[in-house]
Short mmCIF file of C-alpha atoms in Angstrom, two decimals:
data_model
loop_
_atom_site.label_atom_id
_atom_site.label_comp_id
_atom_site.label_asym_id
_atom_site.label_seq_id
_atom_site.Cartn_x
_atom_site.Cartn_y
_atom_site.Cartn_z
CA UNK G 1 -51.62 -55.77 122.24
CA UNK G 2 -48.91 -56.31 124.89
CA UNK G 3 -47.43 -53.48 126.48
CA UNK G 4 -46.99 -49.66 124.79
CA UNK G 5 -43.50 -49.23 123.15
CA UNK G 6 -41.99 -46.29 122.87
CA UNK G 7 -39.32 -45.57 119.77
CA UNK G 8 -36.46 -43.31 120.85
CA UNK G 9 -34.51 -41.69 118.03
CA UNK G 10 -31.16 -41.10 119.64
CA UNK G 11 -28.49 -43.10 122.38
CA UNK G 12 -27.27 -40.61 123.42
CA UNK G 13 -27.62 -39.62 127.28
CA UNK G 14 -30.75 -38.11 126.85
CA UNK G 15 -31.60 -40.96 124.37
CA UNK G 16 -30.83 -43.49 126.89
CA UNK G 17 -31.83 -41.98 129.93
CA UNK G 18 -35.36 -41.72 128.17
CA UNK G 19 -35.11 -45.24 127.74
CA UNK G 20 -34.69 -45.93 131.20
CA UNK G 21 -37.53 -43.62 132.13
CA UNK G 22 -40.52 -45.56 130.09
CA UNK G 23 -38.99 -49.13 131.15
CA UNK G 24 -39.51 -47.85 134.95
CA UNK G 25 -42.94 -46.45 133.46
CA UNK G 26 -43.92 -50.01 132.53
CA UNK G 27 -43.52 -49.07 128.61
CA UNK G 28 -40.66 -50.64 126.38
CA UNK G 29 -38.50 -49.25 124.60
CA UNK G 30 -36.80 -49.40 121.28
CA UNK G 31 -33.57 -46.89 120.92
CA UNK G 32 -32.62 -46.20 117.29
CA UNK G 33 -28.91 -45.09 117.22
CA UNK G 34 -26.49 -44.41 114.30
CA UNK G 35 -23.15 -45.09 116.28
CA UNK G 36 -21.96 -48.42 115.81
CA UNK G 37 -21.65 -49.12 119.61
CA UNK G 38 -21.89 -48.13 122.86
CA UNK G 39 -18.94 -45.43 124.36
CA UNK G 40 -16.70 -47.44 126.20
CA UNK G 41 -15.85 -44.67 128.90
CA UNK G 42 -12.17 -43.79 127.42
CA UNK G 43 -11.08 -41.32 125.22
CA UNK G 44 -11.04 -37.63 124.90
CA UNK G 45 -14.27 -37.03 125.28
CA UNK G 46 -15.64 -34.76 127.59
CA UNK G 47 -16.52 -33.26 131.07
CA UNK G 48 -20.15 -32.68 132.25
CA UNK G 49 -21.36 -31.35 135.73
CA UNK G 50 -24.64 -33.28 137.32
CA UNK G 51 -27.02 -31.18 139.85
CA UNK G 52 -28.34 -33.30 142.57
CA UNK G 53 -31.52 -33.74 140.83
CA UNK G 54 -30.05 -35.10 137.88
CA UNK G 55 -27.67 -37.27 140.71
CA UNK G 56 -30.42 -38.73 142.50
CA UNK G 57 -32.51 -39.86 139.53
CA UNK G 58 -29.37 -41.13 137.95
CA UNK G 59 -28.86 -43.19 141.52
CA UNK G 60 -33.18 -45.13 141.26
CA UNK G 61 -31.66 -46.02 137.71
CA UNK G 62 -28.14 -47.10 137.93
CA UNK G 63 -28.03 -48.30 141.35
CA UNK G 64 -24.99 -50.30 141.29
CA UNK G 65 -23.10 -46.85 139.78
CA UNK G 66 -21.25 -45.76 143.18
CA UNK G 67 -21.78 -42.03 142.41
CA UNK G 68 -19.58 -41.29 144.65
CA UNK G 69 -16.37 -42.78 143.46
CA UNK G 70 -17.51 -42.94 139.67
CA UNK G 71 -17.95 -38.77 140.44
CA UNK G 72 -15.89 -36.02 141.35
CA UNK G 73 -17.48 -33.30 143.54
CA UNK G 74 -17.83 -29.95 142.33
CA UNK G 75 -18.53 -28.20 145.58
CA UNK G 76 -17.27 -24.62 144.76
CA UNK G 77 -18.31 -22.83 141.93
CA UNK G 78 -15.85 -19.76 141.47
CA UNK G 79 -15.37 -17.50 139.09
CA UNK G 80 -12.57 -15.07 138.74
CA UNK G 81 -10.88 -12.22 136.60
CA UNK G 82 -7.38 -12.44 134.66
CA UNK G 83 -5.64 -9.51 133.77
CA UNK G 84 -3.79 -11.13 130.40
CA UNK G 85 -1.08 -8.58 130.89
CA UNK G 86 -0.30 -9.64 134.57
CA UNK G 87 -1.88 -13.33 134.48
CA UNK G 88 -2.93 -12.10 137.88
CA UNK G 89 -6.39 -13.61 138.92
CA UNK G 90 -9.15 -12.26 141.64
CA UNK G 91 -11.60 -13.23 142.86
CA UNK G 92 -15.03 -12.03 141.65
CA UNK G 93 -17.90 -14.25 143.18
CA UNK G 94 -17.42 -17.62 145.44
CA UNK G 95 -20.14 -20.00 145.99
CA UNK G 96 -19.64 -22.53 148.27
CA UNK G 97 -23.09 -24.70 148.15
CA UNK G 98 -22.46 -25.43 144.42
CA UNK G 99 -23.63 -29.18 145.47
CA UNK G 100 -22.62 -30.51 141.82
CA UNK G 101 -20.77 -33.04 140.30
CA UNK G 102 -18.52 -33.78 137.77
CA UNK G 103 -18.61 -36.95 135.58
CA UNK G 104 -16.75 -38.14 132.06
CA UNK G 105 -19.73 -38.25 129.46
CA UNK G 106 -18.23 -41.14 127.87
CA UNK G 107 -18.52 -43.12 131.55
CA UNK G 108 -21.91 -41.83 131.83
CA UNK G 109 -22.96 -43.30 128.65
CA UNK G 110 -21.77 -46.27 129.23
CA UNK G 111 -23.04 -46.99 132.74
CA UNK G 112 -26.48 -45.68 131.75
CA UNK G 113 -26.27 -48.47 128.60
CA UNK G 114 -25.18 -51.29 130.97
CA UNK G 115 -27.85 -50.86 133.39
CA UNK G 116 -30.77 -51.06 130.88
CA UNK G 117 -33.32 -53.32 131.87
CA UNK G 118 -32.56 -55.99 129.02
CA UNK G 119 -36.49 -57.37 129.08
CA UNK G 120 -38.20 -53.90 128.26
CA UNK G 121 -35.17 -52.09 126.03
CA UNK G 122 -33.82 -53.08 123.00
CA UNK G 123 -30.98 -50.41 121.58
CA UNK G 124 -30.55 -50.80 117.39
CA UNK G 125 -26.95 -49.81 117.29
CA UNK G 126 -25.78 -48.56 113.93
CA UNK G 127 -29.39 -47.86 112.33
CA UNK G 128 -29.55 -44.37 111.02
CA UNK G 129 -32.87 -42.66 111.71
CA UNK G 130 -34.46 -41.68 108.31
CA UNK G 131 -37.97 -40.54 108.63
CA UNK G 132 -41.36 -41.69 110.78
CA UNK G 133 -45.28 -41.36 110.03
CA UNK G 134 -47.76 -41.25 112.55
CA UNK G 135 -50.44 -43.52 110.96
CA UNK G 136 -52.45 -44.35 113.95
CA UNK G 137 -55.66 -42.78 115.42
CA UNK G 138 -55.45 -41.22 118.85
CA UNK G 139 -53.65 -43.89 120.59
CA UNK G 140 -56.16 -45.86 122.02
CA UNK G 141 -55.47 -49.84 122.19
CA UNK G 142 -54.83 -51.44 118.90
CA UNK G 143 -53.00 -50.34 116.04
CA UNK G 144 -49.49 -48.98 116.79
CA UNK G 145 -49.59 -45.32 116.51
CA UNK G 146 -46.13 -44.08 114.93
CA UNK G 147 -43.65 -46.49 112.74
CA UNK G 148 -39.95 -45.12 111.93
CA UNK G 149 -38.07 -45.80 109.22
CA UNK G 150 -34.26 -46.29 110.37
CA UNK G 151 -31.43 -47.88 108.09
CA UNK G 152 -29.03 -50.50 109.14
CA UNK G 153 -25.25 -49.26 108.37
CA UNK G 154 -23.67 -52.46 108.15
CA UNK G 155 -26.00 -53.74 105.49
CA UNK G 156 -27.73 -50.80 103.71
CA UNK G 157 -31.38 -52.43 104.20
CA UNK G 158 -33.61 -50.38 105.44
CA UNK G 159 -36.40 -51.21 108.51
CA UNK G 160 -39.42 -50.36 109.82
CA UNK G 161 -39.89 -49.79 113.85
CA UNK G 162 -43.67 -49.62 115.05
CA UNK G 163 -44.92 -48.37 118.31
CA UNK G 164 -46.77 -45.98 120.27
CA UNK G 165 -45.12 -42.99 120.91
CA UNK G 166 -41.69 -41.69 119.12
CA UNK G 167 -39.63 -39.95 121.46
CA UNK G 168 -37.19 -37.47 119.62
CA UNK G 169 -34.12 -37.52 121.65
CA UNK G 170 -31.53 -36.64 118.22
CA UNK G 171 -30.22 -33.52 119.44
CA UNK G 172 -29.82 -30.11 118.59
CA UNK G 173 -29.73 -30.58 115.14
CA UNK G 174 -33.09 -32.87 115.79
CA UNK G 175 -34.39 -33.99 111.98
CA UNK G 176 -37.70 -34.63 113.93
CA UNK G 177 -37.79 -31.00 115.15
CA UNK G 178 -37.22 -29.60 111.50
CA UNK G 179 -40.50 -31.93 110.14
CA UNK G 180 -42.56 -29.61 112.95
CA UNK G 181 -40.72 -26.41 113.01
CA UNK G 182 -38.53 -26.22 109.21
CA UNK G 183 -38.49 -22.51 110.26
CA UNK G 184 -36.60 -23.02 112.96
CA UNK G 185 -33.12 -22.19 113.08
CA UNK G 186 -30.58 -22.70 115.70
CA UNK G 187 -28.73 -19.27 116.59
CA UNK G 188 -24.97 -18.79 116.82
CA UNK G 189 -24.05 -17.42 119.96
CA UNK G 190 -20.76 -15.53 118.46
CA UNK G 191 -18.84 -17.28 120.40
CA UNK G 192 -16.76 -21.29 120.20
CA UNK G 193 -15.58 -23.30 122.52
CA UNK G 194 -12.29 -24.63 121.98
CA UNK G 195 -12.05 -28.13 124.50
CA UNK G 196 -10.25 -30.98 125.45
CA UNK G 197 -9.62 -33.44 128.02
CA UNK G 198 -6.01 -33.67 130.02
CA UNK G 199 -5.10 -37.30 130.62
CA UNK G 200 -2.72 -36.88 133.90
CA UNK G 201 -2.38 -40.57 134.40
CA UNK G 202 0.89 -41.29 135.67
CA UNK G 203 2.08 -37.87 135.53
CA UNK G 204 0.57 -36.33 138.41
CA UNK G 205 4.53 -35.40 139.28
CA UNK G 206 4.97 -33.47 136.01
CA UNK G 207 6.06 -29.92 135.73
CA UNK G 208 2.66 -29.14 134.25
CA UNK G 209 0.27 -31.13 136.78
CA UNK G 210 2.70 -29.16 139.51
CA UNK G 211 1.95 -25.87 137.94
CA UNK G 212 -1.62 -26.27 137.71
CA UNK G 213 -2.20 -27.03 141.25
CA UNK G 214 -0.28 -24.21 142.46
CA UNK G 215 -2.28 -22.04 139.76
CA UNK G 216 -6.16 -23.98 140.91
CA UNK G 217 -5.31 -24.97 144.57
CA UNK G 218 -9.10 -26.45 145.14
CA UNK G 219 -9.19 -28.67 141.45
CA UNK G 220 -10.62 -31.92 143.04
CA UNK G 221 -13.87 -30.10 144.62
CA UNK G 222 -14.18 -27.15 142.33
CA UNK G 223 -15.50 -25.76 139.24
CA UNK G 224 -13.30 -22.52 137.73
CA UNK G 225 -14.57 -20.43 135.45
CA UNK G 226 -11.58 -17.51 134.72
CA UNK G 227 -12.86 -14.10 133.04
CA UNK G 228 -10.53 -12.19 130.63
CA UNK G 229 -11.39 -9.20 128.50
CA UNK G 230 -14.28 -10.31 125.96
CA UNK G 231 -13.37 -14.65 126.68
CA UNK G 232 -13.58 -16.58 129.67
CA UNK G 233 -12.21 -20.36 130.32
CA UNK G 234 -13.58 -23.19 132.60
CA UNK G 235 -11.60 -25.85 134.20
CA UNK G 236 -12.46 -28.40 136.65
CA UNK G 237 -11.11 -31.96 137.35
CA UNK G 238 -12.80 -35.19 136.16
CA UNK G 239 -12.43 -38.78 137.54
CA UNK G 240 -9.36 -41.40 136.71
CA UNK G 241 -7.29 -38.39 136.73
CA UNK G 242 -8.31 -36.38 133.90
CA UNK G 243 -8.87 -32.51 134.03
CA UNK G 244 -11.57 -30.87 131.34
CA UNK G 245 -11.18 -27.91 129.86
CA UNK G 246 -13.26 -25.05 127.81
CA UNK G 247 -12.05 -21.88 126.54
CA UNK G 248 -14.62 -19.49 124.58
CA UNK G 249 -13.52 -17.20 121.67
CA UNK G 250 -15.89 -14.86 120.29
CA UNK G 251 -15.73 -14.87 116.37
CA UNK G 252 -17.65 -15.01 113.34
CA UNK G 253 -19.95 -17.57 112.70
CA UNK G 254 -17.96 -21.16 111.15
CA UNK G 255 -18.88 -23.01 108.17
CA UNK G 256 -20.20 -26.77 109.23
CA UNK G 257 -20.57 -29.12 106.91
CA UNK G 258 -23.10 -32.20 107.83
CA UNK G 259 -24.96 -31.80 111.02
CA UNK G 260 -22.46 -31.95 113.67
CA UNK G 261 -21.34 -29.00 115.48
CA UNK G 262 -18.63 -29.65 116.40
CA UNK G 263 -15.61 -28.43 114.00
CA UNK G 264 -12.33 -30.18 112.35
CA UNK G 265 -9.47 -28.68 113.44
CA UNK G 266 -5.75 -28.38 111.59
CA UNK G 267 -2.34 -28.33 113.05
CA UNK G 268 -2.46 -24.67 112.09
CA UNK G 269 -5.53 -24.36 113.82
CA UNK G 270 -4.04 -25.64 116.92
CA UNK G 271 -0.61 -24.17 117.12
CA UNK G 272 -2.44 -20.62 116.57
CA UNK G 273 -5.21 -21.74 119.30
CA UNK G 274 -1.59 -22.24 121.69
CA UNK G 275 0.23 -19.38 121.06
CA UNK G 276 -2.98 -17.07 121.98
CA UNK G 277 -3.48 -18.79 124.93
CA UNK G 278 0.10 -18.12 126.47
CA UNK G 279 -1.21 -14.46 125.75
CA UNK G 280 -4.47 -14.38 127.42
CA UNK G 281 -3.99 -16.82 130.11
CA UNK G 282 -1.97 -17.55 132.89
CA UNK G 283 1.83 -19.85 131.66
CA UNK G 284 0.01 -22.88 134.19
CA UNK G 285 -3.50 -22.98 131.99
CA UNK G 286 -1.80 -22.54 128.61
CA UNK G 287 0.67 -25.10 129.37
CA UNK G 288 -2.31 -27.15 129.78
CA UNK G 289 -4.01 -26.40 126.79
CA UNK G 290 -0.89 -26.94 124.86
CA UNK G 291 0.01 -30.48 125.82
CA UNK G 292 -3.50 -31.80 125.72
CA UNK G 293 -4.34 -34.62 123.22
CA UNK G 294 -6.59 -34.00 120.41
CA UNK G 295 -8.48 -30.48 121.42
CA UNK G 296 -11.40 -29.67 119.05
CA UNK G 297 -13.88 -26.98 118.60
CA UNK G 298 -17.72 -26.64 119.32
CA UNK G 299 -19.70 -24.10 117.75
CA UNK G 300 -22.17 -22.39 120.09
CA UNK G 301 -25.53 -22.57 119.30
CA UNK G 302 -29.10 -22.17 120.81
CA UNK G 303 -32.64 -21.74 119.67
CA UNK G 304 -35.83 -19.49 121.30
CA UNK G 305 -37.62 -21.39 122.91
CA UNK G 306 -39.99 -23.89 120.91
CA UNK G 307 -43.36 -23.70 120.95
CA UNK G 308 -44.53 -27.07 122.14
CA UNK G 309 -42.56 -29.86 123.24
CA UNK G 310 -45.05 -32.60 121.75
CA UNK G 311 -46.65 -32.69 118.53
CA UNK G 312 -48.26 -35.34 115.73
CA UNK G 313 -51.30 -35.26 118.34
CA UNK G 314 -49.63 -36.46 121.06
CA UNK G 315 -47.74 -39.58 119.41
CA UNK G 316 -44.28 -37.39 119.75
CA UNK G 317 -42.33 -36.02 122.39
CA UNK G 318 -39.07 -33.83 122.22
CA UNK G 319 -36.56 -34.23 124.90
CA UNK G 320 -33.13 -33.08 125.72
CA UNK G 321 -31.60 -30.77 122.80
CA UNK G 322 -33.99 -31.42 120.32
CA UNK G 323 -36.04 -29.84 122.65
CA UNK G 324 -34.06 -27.03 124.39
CA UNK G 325 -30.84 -26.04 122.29
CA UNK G 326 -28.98 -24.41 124.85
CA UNK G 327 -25.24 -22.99 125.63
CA UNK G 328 -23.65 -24.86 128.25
CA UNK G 329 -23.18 -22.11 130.55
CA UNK G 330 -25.78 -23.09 132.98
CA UNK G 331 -24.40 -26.46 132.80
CA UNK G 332 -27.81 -27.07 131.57
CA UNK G 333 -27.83 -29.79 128.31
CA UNK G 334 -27.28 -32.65 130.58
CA UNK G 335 -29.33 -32.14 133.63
CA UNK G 336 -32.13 -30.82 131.52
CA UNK G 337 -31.90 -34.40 129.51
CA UNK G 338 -31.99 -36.30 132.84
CA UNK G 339 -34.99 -34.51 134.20
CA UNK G 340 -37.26 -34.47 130.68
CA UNK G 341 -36.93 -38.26 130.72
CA UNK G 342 -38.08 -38.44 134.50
CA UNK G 343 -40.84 -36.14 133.89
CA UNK G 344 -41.51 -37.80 130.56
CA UNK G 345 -41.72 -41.97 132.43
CA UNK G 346 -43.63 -40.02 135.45
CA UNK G 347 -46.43 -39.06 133.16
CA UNK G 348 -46.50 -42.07 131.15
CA UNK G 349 -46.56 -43.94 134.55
CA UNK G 350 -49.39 -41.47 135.74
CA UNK G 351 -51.98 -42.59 133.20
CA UNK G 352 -51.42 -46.15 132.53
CA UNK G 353 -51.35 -47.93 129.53
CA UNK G 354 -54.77 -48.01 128.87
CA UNK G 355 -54.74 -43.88 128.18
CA UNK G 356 -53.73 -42.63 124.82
CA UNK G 357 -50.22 -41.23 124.97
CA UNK G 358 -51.22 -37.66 124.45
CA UNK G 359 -52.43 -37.24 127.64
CA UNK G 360 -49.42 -38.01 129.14
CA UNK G 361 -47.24 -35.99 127.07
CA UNK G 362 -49.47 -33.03 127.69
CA UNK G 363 -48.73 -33.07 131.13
CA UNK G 364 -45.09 -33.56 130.33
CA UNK G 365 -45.32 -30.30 128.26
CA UNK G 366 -46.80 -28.42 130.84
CA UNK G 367 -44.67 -28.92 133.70
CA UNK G 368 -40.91 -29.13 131.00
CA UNK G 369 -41.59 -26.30 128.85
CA UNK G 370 -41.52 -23.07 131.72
CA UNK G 371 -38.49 -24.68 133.18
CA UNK G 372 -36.51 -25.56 129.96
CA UNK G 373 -36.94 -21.93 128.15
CA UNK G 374 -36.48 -20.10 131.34
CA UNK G 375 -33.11 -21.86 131.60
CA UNK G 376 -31.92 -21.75 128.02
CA UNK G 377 -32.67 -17.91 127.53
CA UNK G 378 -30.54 -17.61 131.29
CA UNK G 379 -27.89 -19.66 129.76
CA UNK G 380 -27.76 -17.48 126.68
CA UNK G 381 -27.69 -14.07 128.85
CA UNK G 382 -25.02 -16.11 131.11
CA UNK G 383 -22.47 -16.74 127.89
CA UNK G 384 -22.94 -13.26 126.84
CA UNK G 385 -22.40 -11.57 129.81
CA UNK G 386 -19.29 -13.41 130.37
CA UNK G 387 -17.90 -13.13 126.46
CA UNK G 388 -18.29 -9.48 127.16
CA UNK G 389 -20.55 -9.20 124.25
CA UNK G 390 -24.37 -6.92 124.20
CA UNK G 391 -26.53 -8.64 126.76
CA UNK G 392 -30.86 -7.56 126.30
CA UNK G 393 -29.49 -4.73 123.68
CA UNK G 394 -27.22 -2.97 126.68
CA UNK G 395 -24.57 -1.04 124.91
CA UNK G 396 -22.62 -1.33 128.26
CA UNK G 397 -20.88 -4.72 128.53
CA UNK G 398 -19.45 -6.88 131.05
CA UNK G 399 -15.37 -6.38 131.54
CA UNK G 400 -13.57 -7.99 133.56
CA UNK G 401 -11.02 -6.14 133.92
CA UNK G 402 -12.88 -3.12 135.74
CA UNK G 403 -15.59 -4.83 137.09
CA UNK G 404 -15.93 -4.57 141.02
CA UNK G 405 -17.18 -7.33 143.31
CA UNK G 406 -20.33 -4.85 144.20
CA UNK G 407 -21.50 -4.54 140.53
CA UNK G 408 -24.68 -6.36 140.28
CA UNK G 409 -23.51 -8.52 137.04
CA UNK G 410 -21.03 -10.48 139.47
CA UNK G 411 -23.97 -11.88 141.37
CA UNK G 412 -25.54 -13.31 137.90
CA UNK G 413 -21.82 -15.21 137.36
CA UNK G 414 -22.85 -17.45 139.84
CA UNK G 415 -24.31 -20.92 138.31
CA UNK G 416 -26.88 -20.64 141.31
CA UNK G 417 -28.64 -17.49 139.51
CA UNK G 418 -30.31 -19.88 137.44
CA UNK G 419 -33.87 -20.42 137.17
CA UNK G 420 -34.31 -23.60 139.12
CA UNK G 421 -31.09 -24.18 140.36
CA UNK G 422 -32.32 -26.14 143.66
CA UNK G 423 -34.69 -28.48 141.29
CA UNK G 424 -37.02 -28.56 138.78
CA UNK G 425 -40.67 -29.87 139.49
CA UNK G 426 -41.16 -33.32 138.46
CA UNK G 427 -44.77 -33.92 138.98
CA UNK G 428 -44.18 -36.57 141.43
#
């Protein structure tokens, strides 16, 4: 047998950044991925922030990237109240050693995909993941131990994908999670994000790029994050002149249909989405909202943390949000991705191909699964706190409104209150 092949379910950025991780491991790796192709970088997409862990293992695998102009730096984090009668903002908390980021997800897909190495990864665009077995013994050399079952969109046949280890990398809905844990079920927040992306190209001169300047002075080099009574909204500006946006509206729990999360929205949906944000927020930031292209709606979910991040003795991993559902209030889902797959190829790396893969992933377990529940539960407390809703059963909750800079929850605003924040251990 040539050398150990791992099966990821999922291209995602976790997905591929996994794949990445076992190629520099000296594994290859076979990506299984219903989308018909590749993102191409455009679009609405949307905006992510990268740490400078998740920067510097993104630079050892797409070295021709040019972080710096393919990024946007996020070297402020702020966060500030708005009185929705006034639209008056203060300041609550300032951190100036933020050291993060910001990137378009759709360019960061697509870079990661071009720099595969195209000798040890093969991505299976358009094959929809259907189920996997774990035949094999414990891994030793010889018989492949896991085969998945994916079929091809285009054609309707279905097709079998053998290898050693099957790393589950389909997200928080992860079918792969539900064969281990079926009792496991993801927990709504109360709270959804309505999003979108604002293309400014070519209209950096426009009465609403001019407003929203004067309104976020620092966009460019900072990441906003304005508190009203029970909502808060996050703004921050993305490369090729783009600006993301997320506003959060508590609420009662949707009806999804399908696994995605995220939420069709009508025209009625939006115009009422408009007119409540020229009530809560300041005339620059709902301008904004209003004349952005194609907003939708996330619904915010999370899960305790799981009991094991490797299962089927050893022949599957979880990574990303199949492993750690988490709200994005940490800025979490994405650097948490990043650094499983690192861990993951550092462990496989560790013990060779001649070991069986459990050994490997037990080590992976051990040194992910403290850091990734630690961070999720923080990023739950974080949303909650600033949604104004019960944080740890307090019947006292966060206002913003009232709230002085000396009150101890102002500190915990701050994205550097996370566990972690200056790295995660890697095992290297």
């Amino acid at each position: 047998m040539g050398k150990r092949v791992a099966v990821v379910v999922g291209g995602s950025v976790a997905g591929l950044a996994c794949a990445h991780a076992v190629a520099e491991a000296g594994w290859e790796a076979v990506v299984v991925e219903k989308a018909a192709a590749p993102a191409t970088g455009g679009g609405t997409g949307a905006g992510l922030g990268l740490d400078a862990q998740s920067m510097e293992t993104l630079a050892r695998w797409v070295p021709g990237w040019g972080l710096d102009a393919a990024t946007l730096p996020l070297a402020v984090d702020l966060n500030r109240a708005t009185d929705s009668g006034t639209k008056a903002a203060r300041t609550l908390t300032r951190d100036e050693g933020f050291n993060f980021r910001a990137a378009h997800w759709g360019d960061l897909h697509r870079r990661l995909h071009e720099a595969l190495p195209a000798d040890a990864v093969t991505v299976l665009w358009g094959h929809q993941f259907l189920s996997f077995e774990a035949p094999g013994g414990d891994g030793e050399a010889g018989e492949r131990g896991v085969v998945a079952t994916a079929r091809v969109l285009r054609t309707g046949e279905t097709v079998e994908i053998a290898g050693d280890l099957l790393v589950a990398a389909d997200g928080c809905t992860s079918a792969i999670r539900r064969q281990f844990l079926p009792e496991l079920k993801l927990r709504y927040s109360g709270y959804c994000a309505w999003r979108g992306v604002f293309d400014f190209t070519g209209k950096e001169g426009c009465a609403t790029m001019v407003g929203i300047r004067k309104a976020y002075p620092e966009l460019g080099s900072c990441l906003y994050f304005d508190l009203a009574y029970k909502t808060h909204a996050v703004l921050y500006e993305l490369p090729k002149n783009r600006l993301n946006w997320l506003w959060y509206i508590n609420g009662e729990e949707p009806e999804l249909t399908g696994s995605s999360v995220t939420m069709k929205v009508s025209d009625a949906m939006v115009a009422e989405m408009t007119e409540e944000a020229g009530r809560v927020w300041c005339p620059e930031l709902a301008r904004l909202i209003e004349e952005t292209a194609e907003p939708f709606v996330n619904v915010i979910y999370d899960a305790d943390p799981l009991p094991r991040l490797s299962w089927a003795g050893g022949r599957v991993a979880l990574v990303g949000d199949a492993a750690h559902p988490t709200t994005p209030h940490g800025l979490r889902s994405t650097n948490m991705s990043i650094v499983d797959a690192r861990v993951l190829g550092r462990c496989l790396a560790r013990w060779g191909q001649g070991a069986p893969p459990r050994r490997a992933l037990a080590e992976y377990e051990a040194a992910r699964r403290p850091v990734v529940a630690a961070q999720a539960l923080h990023a739950r407390r974080l949303g909650r706190l600033k949604q104004g809703l019960a944080v740890d059963g307090d019947e006292k909750v966060f206002d913003a409104r009232t709230v002085t800079e000396e009150e101890e929850e102002v500190s915990q605003l701050r994205q550097s209150s996370i566990p972690y924040f200056g790295g995660a251990p890697t095992t290297e």
